Amino acid sequence: MLWTDTKRIIRSGWKNFKRSGATSLASVLVMTITISVITTLIFLQAVLTSSLSGLQKKIDVTVYFTTDASETQILSLKSNLEKLGEVASVAYTPEDQVLQDFRDRHKDDSLIIQALDEVGTNPFGAVMNIKAKDPTQYESIVGVLDNDSSLAKDGTHIIDKIDYTQNKFVIDRLNAITKGAHALGFAVTLILVLISIIITFNTIRLTIFMSREEIGVMRLVGAENKHITGPYMIAGIIYGIIASVATMVIFVPITLWLGKNFSDFLGINAFNYFTGSFFQIFSIALLSGVLIGIISSYLAIRKYLKK
Amino acid sequence: MIYFNNVSKVYPKDSPSLENVTLTVFAGEFVSIVGHSGAGKTTLVKLILAEEKPTDGSVFFESVDIHKLNSKEITKLRRKIGVVFQDFRLLPNKTAYENIAFAMEAAGKIDEEILSDVPHVLELVDLGNKSNHFPHQLSGGERQRLAIARAIINQPEIIIADEPTGNLDPVSTHEVVEILKRINELGTTVILTTHNRGVIDAIGKRVVTLEKGKVVRDDKNGKYII
């Protein structure tokens, strides 16, 4: 009997949906807008994350070694650093390369080149560039560098300078911005999604309000609540499925256009992101649509089922 | 079968709709309840269907106090009662066939029964060729015949017809009355509310007259006297 009931409820829900024409269309349209808002917010979060991680990638700490620091010591330090969980990458530039880079950079400035030639020896020490996995971890990495006893040669420290202190303000500020942006993004997402859900709920409520006499008749012929609510909830599911598919169809040309024209501005190629994450985006859209449809229908019909 | 025990119904900020009504309807009877608009006929019907609760007194269906039932039990009770309304109350999004099938589905009937019984009952009310029509595609008389078909499909113990001819022309009225009489002859109890003198006189059975919420006459082979 359970299967027979389920079959009848699904069939009846589908017929209700088909026969309600304009009302069903209105519900699907409103739900498409809701799911589009949700999908747009997924994109905005991706753009925000990409922009912030782009900014974070630009942060690093540069360690300048003294000219008498031996390569063995530096390479040992590099290998120690690479073992640290917080460190994403370590790039070592030997002193000769630093000199060469300096010369290349100032090749058009004869005065500097001439001054460098007059010094005779290489005035630059080796340089090591450290990137952390998370910008908040620079402080602890710098702490390791400051306290590592292997860095001393005959009681003299081989590190000349670490530019963390100069950059600390920028790094801290960026950390604050990242946290703030994520929190704000989440809050805005939540508010917009809530507004969309309320609008959809009201549309579905209106649809069911129009059927209130029909619901009364069903009760009078002795229909159980499941026979009354079931078809409306099925119609809600159908709104969700159609609206999520429609949203995906709408987003193909939009993301294609954004990908062609605004990849640099957004920091991601919207179309590549859309196709790459299609399964996840579609799942979220479908799940949101179906849940909003079911819950809205159930809440809207509940008040007509009271004795 | 139906017993009103000193029943009163007062709507808020209103004069009593029913006042101390005591009334018994026996199994197999055809009872017409007559009275002017506002006499309390529809309230009486609503109390039997548990759509309203009495302010005072009790309404029994067989030995069960209707208003002490929970909502599941009320659902089951309603399956024993077939109802026909003046405004038909058909499901507008369902065809004639589906309107009747829905009542059978609600009663838990299997598909095979639905497939065999619905066409049969549609033939019975002369709507065999209109099974795929939606209510708005039917005339008033046809709609009411469809409502009757829906009311009798589950072979209820009682049929309640609340002003069933109120919106019908004389020919359709005659048809509906004839169908109700036939249903009663087959053993089903019928309670009919109306203020149509012609209908009452054509039936010639028990007539209960309501006036301002009170039973003022109860005649076994009554005529319309107000």
XYZ file of C-alpha atoms in Angstrom:
533
model
C 0.000 0.000 0.000
C 2.917 2.299 0.751
C 4.186 1.986 -2.818
C 0.671 2.467 -4.217
C 0.227 5.592 -2.065
C 3.639 6.959 -3.089
C 2.872 6.300 -6.760
C -0.504 8.022 -6.480
C 0.965 11.003 -4.622
C 3.734 11.467 -7.212
C 1.266 11.130 -10.098
C -1.138 13.559 -8.497
C 1.666 16.062 -7.718
C 2.865 15.964 -11.314
C -0.676 16.459 -12.649
C -1.245 19.350 -10.223
C 1.952 20.940 -11.453
C 1.056 20.520 -15.131
C -2.526 21.672 -14.768
C -1.783 24.699 -12.617
C -0.089 26.351 -15.618
C 0.512 30.000 -14.781
C 0.665 29.402 -11.025
C 3.306 26.707 -11.446
C 5.206 28.929 -13.867
C 5.208 31.782 -11.327
C 6.522 29.497 -8.588
C 9.241 28.104 -10.867
C 10.271 31.629 -11.927
C 10.535 32.879 -8.355
C 12.451 29.799 -7.331
C 14.772 30.203 -10.332
C 15.568 33.691 -9.050
C 16.277 32.291 -5.572
C 18.561 29.555 -6.908
C 20.261 32.082 -9.204
C 20.983 34.254 -6.148
C 22.445 31.229 -4.356
C 24.544 30.267 -7.400
C 25.749 33.868 -7.863
C 26.816 33.900 -4.231
C 28.781 30.679 -4.772
C 30.593 32.480 -7.616
C 31.194 35.592 -5.513
C 32.649 33.481 -2.720
C 34.953 31.827 -5.265
C 36.026 35.234 -6.628
C 36.572 36.541 -3.105
C 38.582 33.491 -2.061
C 40.643 33.654 -5.245
C 41.354 37.396 -4.821
C 42.303 37.004 -1.187
C 44.488 33.991 -1.816
C 46.103 35.919 -4.705
C 46.905 38.702 -2.273
C 48.121 36.254 0.323
C 50.443 34.662 -2.208
C 52.103 38.021 -2.676
C 53.184 38.058 0.982
C 56.496 36.489 1.827
C 59.428 36.900 4.165
C 62.891 37.487 2.792
C 65.936 36.465 4.793
C 69.178 38.277 3.912
C 72.307 36.378 4.909
C 75.645 37.900 5.828
C 78.291 37.717 3.138
C 80.336 35.241 5.141
C 77.484 32.753 5.661
C 78.446 29.406 4.114
C 76.213 27.738 1.538
C 76.178 24.521 3.615
C 74.673 26.407 6.560
C 72.111 28.122 4.370
C 71.097 24.881 2.662
C 70.827 23.162 6.052
C 68.572 25.989 7.239
C 66.522 25.674 4.030
C 66.051 21.972 4.585
C 65.064 22.599 8.249
C 62.539 25.207 7.178
C 61.032 22.956 4.517
C 60.329 20.413 7.235
C 58.184 22.926 9.130
C 54.437 22.372 8.670
C 53.732 26.070 8.370
C 56.096 26.630 5.432
C 54.685 26.400 1.912
C 57.912 26.999 -0.038
C 61.480 28.178 0.383
C 63.396 29.741 -2.512
C 67.147 30.137 -2.143
C 69.121 32.594 -4.249
C 72.937 32.233 -3.939
C 74.985 35.438 -3.498
C 76.361 35.293 -7.078
C 72.849 35.139 -8.447
C 71.846 38.068 -6.184
C 74.709 40.083 -7.633
C 73.768 39.107 -11.172
C 70.119 40.018 -10.542
C 71.252 43.381 -9.162
C 73.391 44.037 -12.217
C 70.567 43.096 -14.558
C 68.176 45.310 -12.691
C 70.502 48.317 -12.888
C 72.142 47.664 -16.237
C 70.995 51.035 -17.525
C 72.314 52.898 -14.488
C 76.045 53.240 -15.225
C 76.762 55.072 -11.961
C 75.610 52.142 -9.831
C 77.392 49.567 -12.001
C 80.556 51.629 -11.823
C 80.303 51.874 -8.012
C 79.775 48.127 -7.825
C 82.845 47.477 -9.981
C 84.903 49.720 -7.742
C 83.966 47.686 -4.647
C 85.603 44.703 -6.343
C 84.106 41.971 -4.178
C 80.435 40.830 -4.024
C 78.816 43.033 -1.386
C 75.613 40.934 -1.359
C 74.881 37.965 0.767
C 72.604 35.095 -0.263
C 68.874 35.582 0.007
C 66.117 33.174 0.974
C 62.476 33.741 0.230
C 59.967 31.997 2.498
C 56.258 31.629 1.848
C 53.970 30.402 4.587
C 50.824 28.333 4.029
C 48.880 30.876 6.036
C 49.881 34.522 6.510
C 49.226 34.269 10.257
C 52.101 31.800 10.539
C 54.904 34.202 9.535
C 55.437 35.270 13.108
C 56.188 31.724 14.276
C 58.452 31.054 11.258
C 60.430 34.203 12.003
C 60.582 33.070 15.631
C 62.217 29.814 14.501
C 64.788 31.771 12.474
C 65.591 34.008 15.414
C 66.104 31.146 17.810
C 67.805 28.529 15.628
C 71.225 27.969 17.191
C 72.557 26.306 14.039
C 72.432 29.704 12.404
C 75.371 31.017 14.419
C 78.861 30.663 12.999
C 81.609 31.088 15.548
C 79.181 32.998 17.733
C 78.191 35.310 14.901
C 74.701 35.172 13.437
C 74.670 34.384 9.727
C 71.381 36.251 9.161
C 71.898 39.859 8.370
C 68.294 40.955 8.183
C 64.732 39.589 7.958
C 62.229 41.907 6.302
C 59.316 40.566 8.343
C 59.292 43.456 10.780
C 59.003 45.960 7.954
C 56.172 43.961 6.372
C 54.472 43.009 9.623
C 51.985 45.871 9.478
C 50.911 44.960 5.929
C 50.680 41.268 6.774
C 48.600 41.887 9.897
C 46.344 44.269 8.005
C 45.844 41.763 5.218
C 45.023 39.067 7.739
C 42.384 41.327 9.262
C 40.950 42.154 5.809
C 40.813 38.465 4.857
C 38.958 37.545 8.024
C 36.613 40.539 7.672
C 35.888 39.837 4.012
C 35.040 36.215 4.723
C 32.759 37.144 7.627
C 31.063 39.893 5.623
C 30.697 37.618 2.603
C 29.089 34.975 4.759
C 26.706 37.458 6.387
C 25.652 38.963 3.031
C 25.178 35.472 1.592
C 23.026 34.456 4.524
C 20.849 37.570 4.329
C 20.333 37.339 0.556
C 19.567 33.643 0.714
C 17.084 34.255 3.540
C 15.334 37.014 1.590
C 15.087 34.781 -1.483
C 13.735 31.896 0.561
C 11.093 34.120 2.151
C 9.986 35.379 -1.278
C 9.769 31.819 -2.615
C 7.937 30.659 0.498
C 5.371 33.427 0.063
C 4.837 32.570 -3.595
C 4.245 28.919 -2.776
C 2.037 29.946 0.136
C -0.046 32.012 -2.267
C -0.331 29.041 -4.631
C -1.584 26.838 -1.808
C -3.839 29.615 -0.491
C -5.578 29.525 -3.868
C -6.188 25.809 -3.339
C -7.510 26.098 0.207
C -11.073 25.153 -0.777
C -9.757 22.164 -2.664
C -7.887 21.107 0.473
C -11.130 21.454 2.447
C -12.927 19.207 -0.052
C -10.178 16.604 0.183
C -10.582 16.567 3.948
C -14.345 16.193 3.627
C -14.061 13.123 1.415
C -11.933 11.552 4.149
C -8.460 11.977 2.669
C -5.605 11.480 5.097
C -3.090 14.305 5.526
C -0.475 12.477 3.457
C -2.865 12.324 0.483
C -3.441 16.070 0.786
C 0.070 17.352 1.540
C 1.916 14.789 -0.596
C 0.964 16.134 -4.047
C 1.737 19.731 -2.993
C 5.140 18.671 -1.698
C 5.798 16.776 -4.927
C 4.871 19.939 -6.846
C 7.361 21.795 -4.587
C 10.061 19.266 -5.507
C 9.246 19.695 -9.189
C 9.543 23.511 -8.837
C 12.990 22.940 -7.268
C 14.200 20.522 -9.961
C 13.025 22.638 -12.899
C 14.301 25.871 -11.313
C 17.751 24.425 -10.603
C 18.068 23.047 -14.150
C 16.867 26.420 -15.531
C 19.453 28.226 -13.385
C 22.256 26.028 -14.740
C 21.083 26.709 -18.302
C 21.009 30.476 -17.608
C 24.508 30.396 -16.094
C 26.147 28.796 -19.154
C 26.022 31.932 -21.374
C 26.558 34.272 -18.402
C 29.719 32.527 -17.207
C 30.927 32.141 -20.805
C 30.630 35.905 -21.280
C 32.194 36.667 -17.886
C 35.007 34.219 -18.610
C 35.777 35.888 -21.940
C 35.614 39.470 -20.736
C 36.219 39.638 -16.995
C 38.689 36.887 -16.093
C 41.416 39.401 -15.162
C 39.061 41.572 -13.164
C 37.510 38.631 -11.274
C 40.728 36.738 -10.803
C 39.106 33.530 -12.045
C 37.678 32.363 -15.339
C 33.993 32.115 -14.455
C 33.207 29.570 -17.184
C 36.135 27.309 -16.256
C 35.104 27.535 -12.615
C 31.482 26.754 -13.564
C 32.350 23.722 -15.698
C 35.053 22.568 -13.262
C 32.727 22.702 -10.256
C 29.503 21.948 -12.157
C 28.624 18.869 -10.143
C 29.033 20.683 -6.801
C 27.209 23.827 -7.976
C 24.359 21.829 -9.483
C 24.089 19.673 -6.345
C 23.857 22.760 -4.125
C 21.291 24.365 -6.470
C 19.201 21.190 -6.696
C 19.325 20.489 -2.984
C 18.432 24.095 -2.104
C 15.569 24.126 -4.627
C 14.103 20.809 -3.533
C 14.422 21.653 0.176
C 12.895 25.117 -0.233
C 10.074 23.557 -2.309
C 9.283 20.820 0.202
C 9.583 22.965 3.330
C 7.621 25.898 1.872
C 4.824 23.625 0.652
C 4.649 21.802 3.950
C 4.591 24.976 6.050
C 2.043 26.624 3.755
C -0.373 23.706 3.726
C -0.049 22.893 7.419
C -2.494 25.553 8.533
C -5.254 24.197 6.290
C -4.958 20.749 7.792
C -5.907 21.705 11.302
C -9.105 20.121 12.460
C -27.906 6.328 13.383
C -27.436 10.073 13.894
C -28.497 11.505 17.222
C -28.424 15.166 18.227
C -28.639 15.374 21.986
C -29.743 18.834 23.090
C -27.267 20.502 20.759
C -26.639 24.241 20.697
C -24.211 26.116 18.522
C -23.405 29.760 19.059
C -20.965 31.563 16.814
C -19.025 34.357 18.536
C -20.785 37.757 18.468
C -23.832 36.106 16.935
C -27.256 34.851 17.966
C -27.470 31.042 18.416
C -27.330 29.155 15.128
C -28.804 26.049 16.775
C -30.615 25.966 20.088
C -31.288 22.802 22.120
C -31.796 20.590 19.091
C -32.661 16.987 19.830
C -33.114 14.883 16.738
C -32.721 11.258 15.710
C -32.167 10.034 12.157
C -32.640 6.280 11.794
C -30.737 4.031 9.382
C -32.359 3.907 5.932
C -34.432 7.051 6.451
C -34.794 9.924 4.000
C -34.949 13.074 6.131
C -35.427 16.503 4.632
C -34.408 19.430 6.793
C -36.140 22.609 5.742
C -36.023 26.182 6.853
C -35.301 29.709 5.701
C -31.756 30.910 5.100
C -30.025 31.196 8.475
C -32.356 28.693 10.146
C -29.378 26.481 11.034
C -29.547 23.801 8.316
C -25.909 24.106 7.221
C -24.710 24.276 10.836
C -26.499 20.983 11.449
C -24.651 19.421 8.500
C -21.304 20.866 9.615
C -21.783 19.340 13.065
C -22.361 15.877 11.565
C -19.238 16.254 9.432
C -17.229 17.454 12.466
C -16.429 20.674 10.622
C -17.804 22.531 13.645
C -18.017 21.674 17.330
C -21.238 22.184 19.287
C -21.221 24.859 21.961
C -23.377 22.561 24.040
C -24.703 18.999 23.763
C -23.420 16.028 21.750
C -23.792 14.607 18.266
C -23.604 10.830 17.920
C -22.892 8.764 14.817
C -24.181 5.344 15.823
C -22.804 5.097 19.369
C -19.824 7.405 18.865
C -19.728 11.009 20.062
C -18.387 12.683 16.886
C -16.765 15.569 18.688
C -14.711 13.381 20.977
C -12.898 11.831 18.013
C -9.312 12.745 17.142
C -8.431 13.954 13.656
C -7.542 10.456 12.354
C -10.829 9.069 13.607
C -12.690 11.992 12.033
C -11.016 11.173 8.711
C -12.311 7.601 9.021
C -15.783 8.826 10.019
C -15.963 11.060 6.942
C -15.367 8.055 4.715
C -18.663 6.629 6.010
C -20.475 9.802 4.964
C -21.011 10.954 1.395
C -21.503 14.701 1.028
C -23.116 16.769 -1.722
C -23.024 20.579 -1.576
C -24.905 23.364 -3.291
C -21.626 24.675 -4.762
C -20.576 21.135 -5.813
C -17.074 21.416 -4.230
C -15.392 19.353 -6.900
C -11.625 19.346 -7.323
C -11.151 21.820 -10.183
C -7.798 20.428 -11.345
C -9.075 16.891 -11.640
C -11.232 15.346 -14.362
C -14.617 13.806 -13.601
C -12.934 10.391 -13.456
C -10.153 11.643 -11.156
C -12.578 13.401 -8.812
C -14.256 10.085 -8.094
C -11.002 8.118 -8.125
C -9.583 10.513 -5.517
C -12.384 9.649 -3.067
C -11.629 5.956 -3.618
C -7.892 6.492 -3.199
C -8.566 8.381 0.021
C -10.560 5.381 1.243
C -7.584 3.126 0.471
C -9.158 1.287 -2.476
C -6.849 -0.652 -4.798
C -6.255 0.374 -8.434
C -8.273 -2.529 -9.872
C -11.349 -1.518 -7.872
C -10.951 2.097 -8.986
C -10.617 1.043 -12.623
C -13.794 -1.023 -12.511
C -16.011 1.088 -10.212
C -15.426 4.652 -11.463
C -16.714 4.106 -15.045
C -19.659 2.217 -13.596
C -20.714 5.026 -11.245
C -20.186 7.611 -13.994
C -22.600 5.616 -16.170
C -25.027 5.515 -13.262
C -25.215 9.323 -13.121
C -25.220 9.549 -16.922
C -21.707 11.027 -17.222
C -20.087 8.011 -18.881
C -19.078 10.027 -21.928
C -17.670 12.936 -19.869
C -15.150 11.123 -17.698
C -12.251 13.192 -19.066
C -14.013 16.526 -18.633
C -12.883 18.950 -15.960
C -15.590 20.402 -13.679
C -15.537 23.751 -15.493
C -16.397 21.918 -18.723
C -19.602 20.496 -17.201
C -23.027 22.109 -16.735
C -24.411 22.778 -13.238
C -26.586 19.659 -13.332
C -23.696 17.524 -14.557
C -21.440 18.859 -11.824
C -23.985 18.002 -9.178
C -24.429 14.505 -10.621
C -20.659 14.145 -10.506
C -20.671 15.278 -6.861
C -23.332 12.654 -6.114
C -21.283 10.002 -7.906
C -18.302 10.948 -5.727
C -20.473 10.841 -2.615
C -21.788 7.317 -3.281
C -18.680 5.675 -4.731
C -17.440 4.327 -1.383
C -20.934 3.045 -0.503
C -21.285 5.276 2.542
C -23.777 4.546 5.284
C -25.262 8.006 4.942
C -25.506 10.693 2.270
C -25.764 14.328 3.340
C -26.961 16.670 0.621
C -26.725 20.323 1.668
C -28.960 22.388 -0.638
C -27.952 20.205 -3.613
C -30.492 21.788 -5.960
C -29.858 25.400 -4.974
C -27.940 26.234 -8.144
C -29.822 24.009 -10.558
C -32.539 24.491 -13.158
C -35.838 22.563 -12.666
C -34.845 19.696 -14.968
C -31.509 19.154 -13.220
C -33.242 19.539 -9.842
C -35.642 16.752 -10.774
C -32.760 14.523 -11.893
C -30.830 15.083 -8.653
C -33.906 14.380 -6.507
C -34.597 11.186 -8.439
C -30.992 10.005 -7.951
C -31.178 10.719 -4.204
C -34.460 8.824 -3.940
C -32.936 5.866 -5.771
C -29.901 5.886 -3.453
C -32.253 5.833 -0.458
C -34.297 2.986 -1.939
C -31.087 0.947 -2.096
C -30.775 1.319 1.700
C -28.569 4.368 2.215
C -29.699 6.956 4.758
C -30.170 10.388 3.157
C -30.251 13.749 4.928
C -31.256 16.559 2.603
C -31.338 20.224 3.503
C -33.295 22.523 1.250
C -35.713 25.413 1.094
C -37.189 24.275 -2.191
C -40.873 23.535 -1.679
C -41.122 21.523 -4.947
C -38.314 19.219 -3.913
C -39.878 18.433 -0.512
C -43.298 17.831 -1.931
C -41.846 15.545 -4.626
C -40.041 13.412 -2.063
C -42.940 13.026 0.363
C -40.869 11.637 3.235
C -39.955 12.812 6.756
C -39.546 16.588 7.043
C -37.850 18.377 9.947
C -38.475 22.120 10.009
C -35.936 24.461 11.579
C -36.697 28.017 12.545
C -34.161 30.307 14.168
C -32.051 27.327 15.205
C -34.895 25.351 16.781
C -36.793 22.286 15.557
C -40.367 23.521 15.158
C -41.905 20.573 13.257
C -41.027 16.949 12.608
C -43.527 15.301 10.232
C -43.238 11.687 9.119
C -44.758 12.222 5.662
C -44.243 15.892 5.566
C -44.909 18.744 3.270
C -43.169 22.061 3.094
C -44.944 24.196 5.681
C -43.340 27.389 6.943
